[in-house]
CSV table of C-alpha atoms in Angstrom, one decimal:
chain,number,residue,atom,x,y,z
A,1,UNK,CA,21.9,7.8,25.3
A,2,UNK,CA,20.2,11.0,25.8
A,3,UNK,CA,23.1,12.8,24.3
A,4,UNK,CA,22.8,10.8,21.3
A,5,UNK,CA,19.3,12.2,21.1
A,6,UNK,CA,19.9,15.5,21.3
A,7,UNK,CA,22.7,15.2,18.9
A,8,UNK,CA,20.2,13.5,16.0
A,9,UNK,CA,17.6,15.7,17.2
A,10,UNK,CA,20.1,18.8,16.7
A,11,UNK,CA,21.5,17.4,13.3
A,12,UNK,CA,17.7,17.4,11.8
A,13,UNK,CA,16.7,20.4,13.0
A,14,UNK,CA,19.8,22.2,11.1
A,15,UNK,CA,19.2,20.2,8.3
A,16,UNK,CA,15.6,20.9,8.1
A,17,UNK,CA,16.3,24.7,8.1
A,18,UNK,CA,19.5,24.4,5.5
A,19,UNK,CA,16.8,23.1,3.3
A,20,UNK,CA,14.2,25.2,3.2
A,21,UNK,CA,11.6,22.8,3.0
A,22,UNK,CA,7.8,24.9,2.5
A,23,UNK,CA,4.6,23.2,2.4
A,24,UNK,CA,4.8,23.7,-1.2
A,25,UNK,CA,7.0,22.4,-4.0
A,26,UNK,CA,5.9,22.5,-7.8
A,27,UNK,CA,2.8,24.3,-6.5
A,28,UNK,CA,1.4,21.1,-4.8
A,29,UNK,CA,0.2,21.9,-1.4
A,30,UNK,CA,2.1,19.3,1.0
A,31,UNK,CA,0.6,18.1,4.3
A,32,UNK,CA,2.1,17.6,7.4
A,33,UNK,CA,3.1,14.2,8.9
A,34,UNK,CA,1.2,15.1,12.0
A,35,UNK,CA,-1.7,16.5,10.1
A,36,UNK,CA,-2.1,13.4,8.1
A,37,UNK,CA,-1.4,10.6,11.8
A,38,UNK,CA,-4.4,11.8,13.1
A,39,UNK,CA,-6.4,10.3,10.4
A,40,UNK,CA,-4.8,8.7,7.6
A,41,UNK,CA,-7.8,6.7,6.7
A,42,UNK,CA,-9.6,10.1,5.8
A,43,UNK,CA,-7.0,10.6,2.9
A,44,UNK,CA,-8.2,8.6,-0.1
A,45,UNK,CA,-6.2,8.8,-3.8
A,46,UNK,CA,-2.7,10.5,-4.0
A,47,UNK,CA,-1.4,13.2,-1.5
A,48,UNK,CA,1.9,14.7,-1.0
A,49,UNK,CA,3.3,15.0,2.4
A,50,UNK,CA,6.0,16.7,3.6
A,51,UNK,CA,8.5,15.4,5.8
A,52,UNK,CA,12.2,14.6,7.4
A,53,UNK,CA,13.9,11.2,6.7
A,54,UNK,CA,14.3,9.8,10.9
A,55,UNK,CA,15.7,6.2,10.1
A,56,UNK,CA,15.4,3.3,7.4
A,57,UNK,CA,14.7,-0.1,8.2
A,58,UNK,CA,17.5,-2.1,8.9
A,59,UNK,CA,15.2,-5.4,7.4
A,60,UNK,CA,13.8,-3.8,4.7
A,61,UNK,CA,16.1,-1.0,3.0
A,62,UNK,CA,12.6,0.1,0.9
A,63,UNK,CA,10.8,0.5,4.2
A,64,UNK,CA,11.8,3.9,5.9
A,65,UNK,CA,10.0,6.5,8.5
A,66,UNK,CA,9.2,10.4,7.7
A,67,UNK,CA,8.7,13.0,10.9
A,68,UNK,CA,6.8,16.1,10.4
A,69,UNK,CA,9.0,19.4,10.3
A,70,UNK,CA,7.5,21.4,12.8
A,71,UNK,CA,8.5,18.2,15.2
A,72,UNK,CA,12.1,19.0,13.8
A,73,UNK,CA,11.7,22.9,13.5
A,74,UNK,CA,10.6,23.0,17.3
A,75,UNK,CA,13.1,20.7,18.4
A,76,UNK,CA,10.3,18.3,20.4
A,77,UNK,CA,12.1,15.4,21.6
A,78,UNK,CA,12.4,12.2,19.6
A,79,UNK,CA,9.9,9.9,21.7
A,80,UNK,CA,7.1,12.7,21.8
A,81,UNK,CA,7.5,12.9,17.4
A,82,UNK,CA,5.5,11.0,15.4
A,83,UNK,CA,6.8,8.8,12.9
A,84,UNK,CA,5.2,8.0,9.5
A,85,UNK,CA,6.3,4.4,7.6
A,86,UNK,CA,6.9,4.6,4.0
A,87,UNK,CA,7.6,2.2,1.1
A,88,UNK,CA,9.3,3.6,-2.0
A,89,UNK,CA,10.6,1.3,-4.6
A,90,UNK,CA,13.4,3.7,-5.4
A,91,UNK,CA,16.5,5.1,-3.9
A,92,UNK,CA,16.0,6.0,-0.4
A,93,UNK,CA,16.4,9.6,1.0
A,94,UNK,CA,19.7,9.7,3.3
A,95,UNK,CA,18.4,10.5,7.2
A,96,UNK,CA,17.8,13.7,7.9
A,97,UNK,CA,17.0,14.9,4.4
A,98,UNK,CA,13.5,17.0,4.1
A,99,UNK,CA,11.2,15.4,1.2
A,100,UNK,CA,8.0,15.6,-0.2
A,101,UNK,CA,6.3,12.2,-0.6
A,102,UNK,CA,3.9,11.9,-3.3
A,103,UNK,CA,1.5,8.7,-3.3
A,104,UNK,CA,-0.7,6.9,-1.7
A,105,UNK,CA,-1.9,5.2,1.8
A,106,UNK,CA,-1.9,0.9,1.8
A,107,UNK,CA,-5.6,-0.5,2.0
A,108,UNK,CA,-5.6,-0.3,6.2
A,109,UNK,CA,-3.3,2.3,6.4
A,110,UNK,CA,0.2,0.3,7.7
A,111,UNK,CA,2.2,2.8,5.4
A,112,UNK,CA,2.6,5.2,3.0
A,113,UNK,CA,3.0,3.7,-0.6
A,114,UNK,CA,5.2,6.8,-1.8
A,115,UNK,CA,5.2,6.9,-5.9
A,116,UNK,CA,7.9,10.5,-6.1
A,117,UNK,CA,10.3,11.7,-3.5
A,118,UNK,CA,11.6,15.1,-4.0
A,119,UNK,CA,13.6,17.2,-2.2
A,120,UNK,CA,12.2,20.4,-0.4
A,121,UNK,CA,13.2,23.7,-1.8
């Protein structure tokens, strides 16, 4: 099981860095996943948030979870990352892709409402 970790873990991280993904894309400053867990309530109105793809629910194919780069980019292991839910009405980034989420936080904060998903560049 721990190999399988390491694996995914390694898999992201090479992904993350084959894509290049900056804070920035279309000259919108992104925020970090790990910026924004530590108080999501304080973000009101749309934000964009960078972020990797780490899995997709297997109940709800709308319903997926981001990780913060630097998590990926410094290889910390999967259990200490934190994970950000999302909800996005469109076609679902594969796993492991970097993104930039543009939308909105749910009234209580269960998850991100995400409006745009772009690729990093």
């Amino acid at each position: 099981m721990k190999r399988v970790f390491v694996l995914l873990a390694s898999i992201l991280l090479a992904v993350a860095i084959v894509a290049g993904c900056t804070s920035k894309n279309d000259d919108v400053k992104a925020l970090s996943v790990r910026g924004i867990k530590t108080d999501s309530s304080a973000y009101q109105g749309t934000i964009t948030i960078a972020g990797v793809v780490a899995m997709v629910s297997p109940k709800d194919p709308k319903m997926f979870a981001v990780m913060d780069l630097d998590d990926v980019k410094n290889n910390v292991p999967p259990p200490q990352r934190l994970y950000m839910p999302v909800r996005y009405e469109g076609a679902v980034p594969p796993v492991g892709e970097a993104v930039n989420l543009t939308g909105s936080f749910t009234e209580g904060s269960k998850y991100f409402a995400a409006t745009s998903i772009k690729p990093c560049k």
